[in-house]
Tab-separated table of C-alpha atoms and ligand atoms in Angstrom:
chain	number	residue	atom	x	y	z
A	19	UNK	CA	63.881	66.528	136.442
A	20	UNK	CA	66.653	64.134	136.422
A	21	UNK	CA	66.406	60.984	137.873
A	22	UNK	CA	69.018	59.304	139.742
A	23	UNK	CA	68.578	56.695	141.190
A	24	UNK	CA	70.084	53.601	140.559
A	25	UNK	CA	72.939	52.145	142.839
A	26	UNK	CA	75.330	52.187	139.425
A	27	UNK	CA	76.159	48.446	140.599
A	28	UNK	CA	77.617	47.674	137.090
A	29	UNK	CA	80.550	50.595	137.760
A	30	UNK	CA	81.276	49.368	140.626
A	31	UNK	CA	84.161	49.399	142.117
A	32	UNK	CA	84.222	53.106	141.272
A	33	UNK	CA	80.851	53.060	142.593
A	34	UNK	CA	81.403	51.335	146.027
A	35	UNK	CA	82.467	54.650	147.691
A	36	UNK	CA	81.136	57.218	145.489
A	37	UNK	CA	77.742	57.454	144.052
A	38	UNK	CA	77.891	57.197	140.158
A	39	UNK	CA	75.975	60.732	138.838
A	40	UNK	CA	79.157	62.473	141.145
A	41	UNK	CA	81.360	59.474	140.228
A	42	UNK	CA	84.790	62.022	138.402
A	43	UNK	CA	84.655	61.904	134.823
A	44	UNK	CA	87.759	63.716	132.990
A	45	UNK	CA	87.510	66.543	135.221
A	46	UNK	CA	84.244	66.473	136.233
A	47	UNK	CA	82.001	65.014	138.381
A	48	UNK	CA	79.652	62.917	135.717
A	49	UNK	CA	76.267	64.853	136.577
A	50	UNK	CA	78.300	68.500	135.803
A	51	UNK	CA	78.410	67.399	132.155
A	52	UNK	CA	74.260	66.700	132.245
A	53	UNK	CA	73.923	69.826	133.941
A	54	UNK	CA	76.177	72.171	131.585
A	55	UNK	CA	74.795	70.299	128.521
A	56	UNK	CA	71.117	71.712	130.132
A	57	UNK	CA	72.145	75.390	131.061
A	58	UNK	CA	73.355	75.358	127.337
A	59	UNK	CA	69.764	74.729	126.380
A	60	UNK	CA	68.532	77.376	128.570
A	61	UNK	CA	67.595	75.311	131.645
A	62	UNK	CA	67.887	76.513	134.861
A	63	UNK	CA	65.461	74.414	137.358
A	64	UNK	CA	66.743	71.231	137.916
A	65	UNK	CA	65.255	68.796	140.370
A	66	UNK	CA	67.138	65.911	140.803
A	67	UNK	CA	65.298	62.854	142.285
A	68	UNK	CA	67.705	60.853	144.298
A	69	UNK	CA	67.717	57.440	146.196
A	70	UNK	CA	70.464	55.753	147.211
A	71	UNK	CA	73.713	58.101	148.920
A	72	UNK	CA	71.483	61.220	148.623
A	73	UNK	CA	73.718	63.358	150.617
A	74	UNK	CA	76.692	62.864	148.824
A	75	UNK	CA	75.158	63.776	145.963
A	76	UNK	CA	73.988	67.075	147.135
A	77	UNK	CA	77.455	67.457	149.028
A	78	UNK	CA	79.373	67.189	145.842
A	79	UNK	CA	76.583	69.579	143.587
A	80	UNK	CA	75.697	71.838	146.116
A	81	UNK	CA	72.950	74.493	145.261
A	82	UNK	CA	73.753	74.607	141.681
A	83	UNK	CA	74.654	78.149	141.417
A	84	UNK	CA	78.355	78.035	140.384
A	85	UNK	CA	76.742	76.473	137.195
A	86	UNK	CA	74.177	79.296	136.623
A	87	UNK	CA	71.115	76.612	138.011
A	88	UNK	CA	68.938	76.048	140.818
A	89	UNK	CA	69.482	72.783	142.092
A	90	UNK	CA	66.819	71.026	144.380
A	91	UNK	CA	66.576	67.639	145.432
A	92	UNK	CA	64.462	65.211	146.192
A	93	UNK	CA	64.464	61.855	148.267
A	94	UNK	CA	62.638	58.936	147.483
A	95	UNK	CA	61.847	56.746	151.224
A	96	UNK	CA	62.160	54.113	149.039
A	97	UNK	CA	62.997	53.303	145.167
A	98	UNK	CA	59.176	53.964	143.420
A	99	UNK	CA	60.526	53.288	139.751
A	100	UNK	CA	60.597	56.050	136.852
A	101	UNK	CA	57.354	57.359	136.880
A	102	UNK	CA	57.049	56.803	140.891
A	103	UNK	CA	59.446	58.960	141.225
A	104	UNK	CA	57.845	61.664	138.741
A	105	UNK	CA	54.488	61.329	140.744
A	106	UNK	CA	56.625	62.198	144.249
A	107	UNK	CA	57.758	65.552	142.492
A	108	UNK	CA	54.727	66.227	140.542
A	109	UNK	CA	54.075	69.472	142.813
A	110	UNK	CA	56.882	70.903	142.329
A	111	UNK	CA	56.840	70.720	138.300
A	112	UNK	CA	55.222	73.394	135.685
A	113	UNK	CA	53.314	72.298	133.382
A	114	UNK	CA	55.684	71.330	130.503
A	115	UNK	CA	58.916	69.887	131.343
A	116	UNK	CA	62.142	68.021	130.691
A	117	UNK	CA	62.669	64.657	132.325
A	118	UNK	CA	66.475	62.669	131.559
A	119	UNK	CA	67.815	59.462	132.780
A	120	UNK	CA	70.653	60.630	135.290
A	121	UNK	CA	73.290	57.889	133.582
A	122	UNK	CA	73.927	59.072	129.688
A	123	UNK	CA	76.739	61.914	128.167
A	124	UNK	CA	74.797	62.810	125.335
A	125	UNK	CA	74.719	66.595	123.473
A	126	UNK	CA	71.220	65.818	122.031
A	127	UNK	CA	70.124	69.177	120.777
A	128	UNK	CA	66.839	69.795	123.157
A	129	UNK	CA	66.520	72.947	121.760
A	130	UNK	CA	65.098	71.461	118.744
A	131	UNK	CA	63.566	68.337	120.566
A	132	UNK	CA	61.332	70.791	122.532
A	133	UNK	CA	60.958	72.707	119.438
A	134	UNK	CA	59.452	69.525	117.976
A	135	UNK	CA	57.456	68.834	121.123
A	136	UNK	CA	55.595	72.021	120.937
A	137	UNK	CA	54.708	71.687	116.597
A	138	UNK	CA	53.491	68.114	116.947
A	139	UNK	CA	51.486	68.834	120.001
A	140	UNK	CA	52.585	66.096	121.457
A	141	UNK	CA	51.681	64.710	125.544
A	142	UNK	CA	55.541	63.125	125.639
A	143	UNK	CA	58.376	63.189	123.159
A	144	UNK	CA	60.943	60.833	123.754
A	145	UNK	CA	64.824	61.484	121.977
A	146	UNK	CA	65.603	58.786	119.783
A	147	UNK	CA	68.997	57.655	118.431
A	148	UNK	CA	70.011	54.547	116.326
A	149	UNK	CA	72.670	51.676	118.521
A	150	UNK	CA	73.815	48.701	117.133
A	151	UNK	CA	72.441	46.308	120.054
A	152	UNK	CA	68.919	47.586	121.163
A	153	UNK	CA	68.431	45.393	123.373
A	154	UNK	CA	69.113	46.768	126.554
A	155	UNK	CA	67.049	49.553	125.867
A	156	UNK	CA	63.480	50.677	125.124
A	157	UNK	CA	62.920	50.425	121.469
A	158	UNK	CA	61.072	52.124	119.149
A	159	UNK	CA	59.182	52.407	115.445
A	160	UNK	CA	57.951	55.694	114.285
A	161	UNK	CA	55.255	57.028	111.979
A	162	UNK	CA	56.042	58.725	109.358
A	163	UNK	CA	54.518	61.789	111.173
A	164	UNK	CA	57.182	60.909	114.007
A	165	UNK	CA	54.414	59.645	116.212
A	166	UNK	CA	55.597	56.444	118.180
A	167	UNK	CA	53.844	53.283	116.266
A	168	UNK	CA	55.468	51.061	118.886
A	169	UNK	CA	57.315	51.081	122.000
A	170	UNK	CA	59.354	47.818	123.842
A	171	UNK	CA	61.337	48.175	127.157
A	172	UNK	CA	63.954	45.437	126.529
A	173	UNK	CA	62.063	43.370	123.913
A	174	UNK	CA	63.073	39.818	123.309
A	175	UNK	CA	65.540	39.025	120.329
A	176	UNK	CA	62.966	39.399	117.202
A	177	UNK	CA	59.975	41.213	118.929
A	178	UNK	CA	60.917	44.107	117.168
A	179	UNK	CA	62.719	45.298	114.450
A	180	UNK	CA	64.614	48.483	115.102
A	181	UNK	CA	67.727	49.991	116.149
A	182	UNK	CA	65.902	53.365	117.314
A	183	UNK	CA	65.949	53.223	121.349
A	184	UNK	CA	64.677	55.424	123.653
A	185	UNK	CA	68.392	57.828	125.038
A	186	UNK	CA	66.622	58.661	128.086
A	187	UNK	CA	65.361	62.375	128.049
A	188	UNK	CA	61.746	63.365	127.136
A	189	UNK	CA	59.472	66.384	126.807
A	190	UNK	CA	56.564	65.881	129.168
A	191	UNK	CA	52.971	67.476	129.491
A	192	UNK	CA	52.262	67.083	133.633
A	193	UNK	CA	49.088	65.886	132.928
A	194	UNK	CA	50.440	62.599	131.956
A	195	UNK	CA	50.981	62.123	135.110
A	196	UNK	CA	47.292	61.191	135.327
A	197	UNK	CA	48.405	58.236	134.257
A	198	UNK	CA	50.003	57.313	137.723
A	199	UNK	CA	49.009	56.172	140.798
A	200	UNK	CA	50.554	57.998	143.576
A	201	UNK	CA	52.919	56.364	146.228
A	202	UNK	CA	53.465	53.037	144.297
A	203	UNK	CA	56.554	51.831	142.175
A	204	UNK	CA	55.484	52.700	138.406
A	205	UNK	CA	57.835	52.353	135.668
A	206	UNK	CA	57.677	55.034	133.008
A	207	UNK	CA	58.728	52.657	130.415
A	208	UNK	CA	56.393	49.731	130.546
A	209	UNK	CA	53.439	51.304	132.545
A	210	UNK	CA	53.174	54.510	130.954
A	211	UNK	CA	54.642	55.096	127.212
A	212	UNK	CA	52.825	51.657	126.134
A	213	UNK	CA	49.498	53.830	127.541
A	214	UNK	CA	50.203	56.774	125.505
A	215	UNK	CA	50.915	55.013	121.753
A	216	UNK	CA	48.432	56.464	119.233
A	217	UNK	CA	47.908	58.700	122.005
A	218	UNK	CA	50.020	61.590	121.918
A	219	UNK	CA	53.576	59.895	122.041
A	220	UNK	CA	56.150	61.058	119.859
A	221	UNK	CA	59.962	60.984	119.070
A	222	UNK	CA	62.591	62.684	118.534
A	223	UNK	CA	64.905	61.275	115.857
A	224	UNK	CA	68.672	62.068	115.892
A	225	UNK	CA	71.955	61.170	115.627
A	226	UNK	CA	73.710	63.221	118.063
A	227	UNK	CA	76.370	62.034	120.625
A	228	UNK	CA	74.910	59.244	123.085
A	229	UNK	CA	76.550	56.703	125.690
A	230	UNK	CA	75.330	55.121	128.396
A	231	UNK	CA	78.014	55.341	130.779
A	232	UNK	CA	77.208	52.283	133.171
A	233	UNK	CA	80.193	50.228	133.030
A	234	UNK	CA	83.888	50.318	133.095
A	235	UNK	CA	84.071	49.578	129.462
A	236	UNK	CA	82.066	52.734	128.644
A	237	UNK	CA	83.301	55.045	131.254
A	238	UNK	CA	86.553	54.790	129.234
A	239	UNK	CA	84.927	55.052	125.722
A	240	UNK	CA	82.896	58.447	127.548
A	241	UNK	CA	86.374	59.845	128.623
A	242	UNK	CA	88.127	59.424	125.757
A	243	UNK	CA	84.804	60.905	123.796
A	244	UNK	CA	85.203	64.145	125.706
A	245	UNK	CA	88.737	64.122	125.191
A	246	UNK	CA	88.626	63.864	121.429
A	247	UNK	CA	85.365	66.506	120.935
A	248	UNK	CA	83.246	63.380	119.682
A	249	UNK	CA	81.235	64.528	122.072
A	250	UNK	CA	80.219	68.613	122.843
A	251	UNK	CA	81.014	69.651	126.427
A	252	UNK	CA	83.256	72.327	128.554
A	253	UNK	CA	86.163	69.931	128.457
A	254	UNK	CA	86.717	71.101	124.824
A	255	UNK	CA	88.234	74.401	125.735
A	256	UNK	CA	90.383	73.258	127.870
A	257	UNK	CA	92.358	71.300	125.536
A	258	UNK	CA	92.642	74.432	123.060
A	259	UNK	CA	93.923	73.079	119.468
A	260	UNK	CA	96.640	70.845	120.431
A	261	UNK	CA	94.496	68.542	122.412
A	262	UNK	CA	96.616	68.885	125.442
A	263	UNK	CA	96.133	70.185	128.532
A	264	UNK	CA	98.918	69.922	131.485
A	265	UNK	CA	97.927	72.560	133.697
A	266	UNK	CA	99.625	75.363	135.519
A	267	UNK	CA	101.801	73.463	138.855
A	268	UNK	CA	102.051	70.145	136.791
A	269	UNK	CA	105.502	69.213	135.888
A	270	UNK	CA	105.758	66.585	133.117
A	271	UNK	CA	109.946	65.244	132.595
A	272	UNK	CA	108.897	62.556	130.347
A	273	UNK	CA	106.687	62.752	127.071
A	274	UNK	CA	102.982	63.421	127.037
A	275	UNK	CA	101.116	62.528	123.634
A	276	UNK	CA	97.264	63.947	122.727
A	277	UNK	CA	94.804	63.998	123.371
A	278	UNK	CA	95.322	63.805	127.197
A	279	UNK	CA	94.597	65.875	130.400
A	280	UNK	CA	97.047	66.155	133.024
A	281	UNK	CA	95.865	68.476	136.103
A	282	UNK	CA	97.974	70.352	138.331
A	283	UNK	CA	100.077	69.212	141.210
A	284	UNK	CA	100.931	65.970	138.497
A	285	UNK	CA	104.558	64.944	138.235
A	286	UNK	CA	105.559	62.162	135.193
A	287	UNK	CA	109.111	61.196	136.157
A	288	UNK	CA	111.853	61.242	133.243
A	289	UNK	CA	111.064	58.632	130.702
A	290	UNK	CA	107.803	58.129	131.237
A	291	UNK	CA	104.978	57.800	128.287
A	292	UNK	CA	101.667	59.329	128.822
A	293	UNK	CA	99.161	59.161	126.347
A	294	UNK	CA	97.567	59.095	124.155
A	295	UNK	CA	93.918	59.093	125.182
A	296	UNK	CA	95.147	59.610	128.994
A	297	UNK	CA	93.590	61.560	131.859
A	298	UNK	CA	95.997	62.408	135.118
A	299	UNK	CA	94.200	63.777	138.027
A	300	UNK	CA	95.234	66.555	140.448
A	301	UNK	CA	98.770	65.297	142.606
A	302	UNK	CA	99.042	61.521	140.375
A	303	UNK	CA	102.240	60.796	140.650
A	304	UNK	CA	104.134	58.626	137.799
A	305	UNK	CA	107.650	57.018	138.539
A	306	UNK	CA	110.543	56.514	135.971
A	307	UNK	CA	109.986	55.147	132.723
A	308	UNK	CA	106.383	53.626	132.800
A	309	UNK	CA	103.704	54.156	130.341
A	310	UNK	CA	100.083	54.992	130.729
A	311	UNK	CA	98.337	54.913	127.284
A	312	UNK	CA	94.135	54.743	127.168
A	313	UNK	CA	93.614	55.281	130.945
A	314	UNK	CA	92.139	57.086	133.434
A	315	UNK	CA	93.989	57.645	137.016
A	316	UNK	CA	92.272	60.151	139.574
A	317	UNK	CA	93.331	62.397	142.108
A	318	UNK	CA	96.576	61.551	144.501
A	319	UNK	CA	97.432	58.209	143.025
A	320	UNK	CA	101.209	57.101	142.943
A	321	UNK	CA	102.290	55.555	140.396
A	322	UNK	CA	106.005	53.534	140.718
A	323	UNK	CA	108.611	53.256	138.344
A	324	UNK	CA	108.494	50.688	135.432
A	325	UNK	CA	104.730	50.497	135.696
A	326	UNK	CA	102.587	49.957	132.882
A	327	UNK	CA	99.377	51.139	132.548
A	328	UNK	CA	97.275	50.723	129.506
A	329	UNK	CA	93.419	50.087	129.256
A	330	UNK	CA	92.309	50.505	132.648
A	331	UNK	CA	90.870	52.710	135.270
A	332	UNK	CA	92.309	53.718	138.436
A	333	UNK	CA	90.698	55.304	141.415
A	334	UNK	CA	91.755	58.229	143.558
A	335	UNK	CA	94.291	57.187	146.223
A	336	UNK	CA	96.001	54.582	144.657
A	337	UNK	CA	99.323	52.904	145.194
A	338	UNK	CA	100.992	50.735	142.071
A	339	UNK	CA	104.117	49.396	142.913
A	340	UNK	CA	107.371	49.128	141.152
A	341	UNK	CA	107.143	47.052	137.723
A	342	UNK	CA	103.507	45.823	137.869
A	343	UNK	CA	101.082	46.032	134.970
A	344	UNK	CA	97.461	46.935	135.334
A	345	UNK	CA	95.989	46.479	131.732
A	346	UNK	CA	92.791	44.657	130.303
A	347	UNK	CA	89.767	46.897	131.785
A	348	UNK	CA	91.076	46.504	135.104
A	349	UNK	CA	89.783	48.768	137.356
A	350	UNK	CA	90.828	49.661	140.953
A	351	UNK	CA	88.754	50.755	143.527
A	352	UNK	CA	89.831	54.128	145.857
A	353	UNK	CA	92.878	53.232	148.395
A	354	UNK	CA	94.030	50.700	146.363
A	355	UNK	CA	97.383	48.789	147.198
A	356	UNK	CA	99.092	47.109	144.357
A	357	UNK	CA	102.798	45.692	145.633
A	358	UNK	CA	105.931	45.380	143.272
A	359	UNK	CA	105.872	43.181	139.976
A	360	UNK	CA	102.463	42.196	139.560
A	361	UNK	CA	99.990	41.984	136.684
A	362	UNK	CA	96.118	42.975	137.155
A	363	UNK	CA	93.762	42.390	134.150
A	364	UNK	CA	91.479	40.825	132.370
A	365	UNK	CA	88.349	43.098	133.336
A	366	UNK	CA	89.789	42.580	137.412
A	367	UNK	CA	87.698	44.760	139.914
A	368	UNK	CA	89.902	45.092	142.884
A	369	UNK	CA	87.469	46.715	145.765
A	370	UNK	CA	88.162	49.878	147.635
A	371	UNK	CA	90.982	49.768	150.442
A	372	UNK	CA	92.440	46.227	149.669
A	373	UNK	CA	95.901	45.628	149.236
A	374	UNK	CA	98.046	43.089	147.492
A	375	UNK	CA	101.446	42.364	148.577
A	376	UNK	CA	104.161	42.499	145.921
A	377	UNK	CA	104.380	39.170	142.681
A	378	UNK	CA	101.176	38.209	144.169
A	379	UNK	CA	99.093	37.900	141.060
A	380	UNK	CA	101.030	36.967	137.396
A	381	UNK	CA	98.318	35.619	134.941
B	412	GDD	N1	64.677	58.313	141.514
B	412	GDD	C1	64.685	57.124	140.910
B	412	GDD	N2	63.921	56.115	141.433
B	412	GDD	N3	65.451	56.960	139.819
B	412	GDD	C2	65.450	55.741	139.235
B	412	GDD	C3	64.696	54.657	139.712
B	412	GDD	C4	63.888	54.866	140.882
B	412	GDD	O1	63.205	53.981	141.392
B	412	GDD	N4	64.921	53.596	138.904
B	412	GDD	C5	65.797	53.995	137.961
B	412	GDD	N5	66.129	55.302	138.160
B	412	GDD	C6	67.029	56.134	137.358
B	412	GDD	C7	68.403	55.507	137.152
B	412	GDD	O2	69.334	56.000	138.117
B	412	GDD	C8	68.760	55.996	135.746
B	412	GDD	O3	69.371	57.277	135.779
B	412	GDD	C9	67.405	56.130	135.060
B	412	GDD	O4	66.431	56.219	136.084
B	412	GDD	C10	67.092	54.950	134.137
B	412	GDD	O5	67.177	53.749	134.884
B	412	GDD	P1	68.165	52.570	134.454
B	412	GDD	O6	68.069	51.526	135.499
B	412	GDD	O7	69.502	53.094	134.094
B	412	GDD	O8	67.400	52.030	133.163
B	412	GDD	P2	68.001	51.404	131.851
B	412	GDD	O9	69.291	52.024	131.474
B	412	GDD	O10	67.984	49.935	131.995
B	412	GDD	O11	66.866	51.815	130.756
B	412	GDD	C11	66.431	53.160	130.648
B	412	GDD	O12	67.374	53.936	129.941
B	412	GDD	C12	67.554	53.543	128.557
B	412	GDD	C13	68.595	54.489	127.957
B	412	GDD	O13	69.788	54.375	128.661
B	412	GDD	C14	65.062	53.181	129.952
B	412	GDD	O14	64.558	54.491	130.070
B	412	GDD	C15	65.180	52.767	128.491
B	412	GDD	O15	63.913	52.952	127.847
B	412	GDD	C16	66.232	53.615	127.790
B	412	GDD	O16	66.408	53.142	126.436
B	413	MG	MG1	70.751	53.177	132.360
């Protein structure tokens, strides 16, 4: 069961048009990376528990089957929380399951998590991994046993001393769902794991590949993850040992450095830098001499000449005119209109469709 759904508000502008588990990652929509990283633990029922933009969802993931899975869905009438949304599905899970927070790239072994699950006897075993700022997060100190001692969704600064969190995917006996009242908003992290401490709650220590890929700022850490192999997923192959990959139809004049992915239909004009740590979707266009270094640009953008590009995110169906410069975690949103000569940064979320006219922003 994976739940998602959250608007993805913090990813927005990417978000405004697209919902964020089919929002493109590398090559990928985002949720085909959960979903591979599952088959390749031997999962093959997936329920995914959607609210807000349902259908697109389903639209972009269809049945499941080209990834070996059976996809179903289900559709909340209105946003009942973690565990709410558990409870809605409850007849359609078996008895032991897995449940994962639709928003993380991870390549947490579950093989051995569930292997764990089933030794300790455990009602819920939650994956653990160490971050440097818990605080967002549901934290957690273990028992030497790995039971949980304690558990805090977002504790204040000095409530409690660890760097474990909770990375969002558990082992789960149905019956906790004893624990919830039906057809009410119930949060799985304060209303439920608090319940079950001392009580058959347990977790699953590692230090496997985790990010939380809610913001700009981390969708660019996830993609250049994937395209380095810091992280285990089907992008890997593609890259084969030189950690380039300029597929079949693509037709690069200037100079692409690794790792970076360039899809077909892509054309990089002579003199033009791409890379490294740069992802090109299908038909992006780049013009003369610009450079594009840490930065994502999707499908059918154009790209003019003398452009530079560096640190930012740019959605499908973008124009960049002539000259400007679209650095500092800028991100723009699909249908994007940047004239000639201007400069776009400093974390600047320009919104889907708008267009500025050329030298209209300098900083
Ligand atoms: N269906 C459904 N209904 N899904 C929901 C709802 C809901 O009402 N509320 C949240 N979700 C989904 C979100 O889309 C996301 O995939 C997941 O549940 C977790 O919700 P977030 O809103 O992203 O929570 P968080 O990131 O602040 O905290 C959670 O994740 C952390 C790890 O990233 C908690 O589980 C923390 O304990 C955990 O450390
Ligand atoms: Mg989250």
């Amino acid at each position: 069961m994976i739940l998602v759904g959250g608007q993805g508000t913090r990813l927005r502008p990417l978000t405004s048009t697209i919902p964020k588990p089919v929002v493109q990652l590398v090559d990928r929509p985002f949720m085909t990376f959960m979903l591979e990283w599952l088959r390749g633990h031997g999962i093959e029922d997936v329920i995914m528990s959607c609210g807000f933009l349902a259908d697109s969802v389903r639209d972009v993931l269809g049945d499941g089957s080209a990834l070996g899975i059976r996809l179903r869905f289900v559709e909340e009438p209105e946003p009942l929380g973690t565990a709410g949304a558990l409870k809605l599905a409850e007849p359609m899970l078996e008895e032991r399951f897995l449940m994962l927070n639709g928003d993380v790239l991870t390549d947490i072994d579950l093989t051995s998590q569930i292997a764990q699950h089933e030794r300790t006897g455990a009602r819920a075993t939650l994956a653990l991994v160490p971050v440097e700022d818990p605080s967002a997060y549901g934290v957690v100190i273990l028992e030497p046993d790995g039971s949980v001692r304690d558990f805090v969704e977002k504790p204040a600064p000095g409530e409690l001393d660890s760097k474990l969190i909770s990375a969002g995917a558990y082992v789960l006996e149905r019956e906790i769902l004893d624990l919830v009242a039906p057809e009410r908003n119930v949060s799985i992290e304060r209303e439920v794991w608090p319940r079950l401490v001392g009580d058959g709650l347990y977790g699953f220590a590692c230090e496997s590949y985790w990010l939380d890929i809610g913001t700009p700022a981390r969708y660019l850490q996830g993609t250049f993850d994937i395209i380095q192999g810091n992280v285990q997923s089907g992008v890997r192959d593609r890259l084969g040992s030189d950690w380039l990959a300029i597929d079949e139809g693509a037709e690069v004049r200037g100079r692409a450095i690794p790792p970076a992915l360039i899809e077909r239909g892509v054309r990089v004009a002579e003199g033009a830098l791409i890379g490294s740590l740069v992802v090109l979707g299908e038909d992006v266009t780049i013009g003369v001499g610009s450079v594009v270094e840490r930065a994502v640009i999707l499908k059918g953008t154009e790209i003019g000449a003398g452009c530079e590009l560096r640190d930012c995110i740019v959605a499908a169906d973008c124009f960049v005119g002539a000259g400007s410069k679209i650095t500092g975690g800028a991100v723009l949103g699909e249908g994007v209109s940047i004239g000639a000569d201007n400069v776009i940064t400093r974390g600047a979320r320009i919104f889907p469709g708008v267009q500025v006219p050329d030298g209209a922003i300098a900083f």
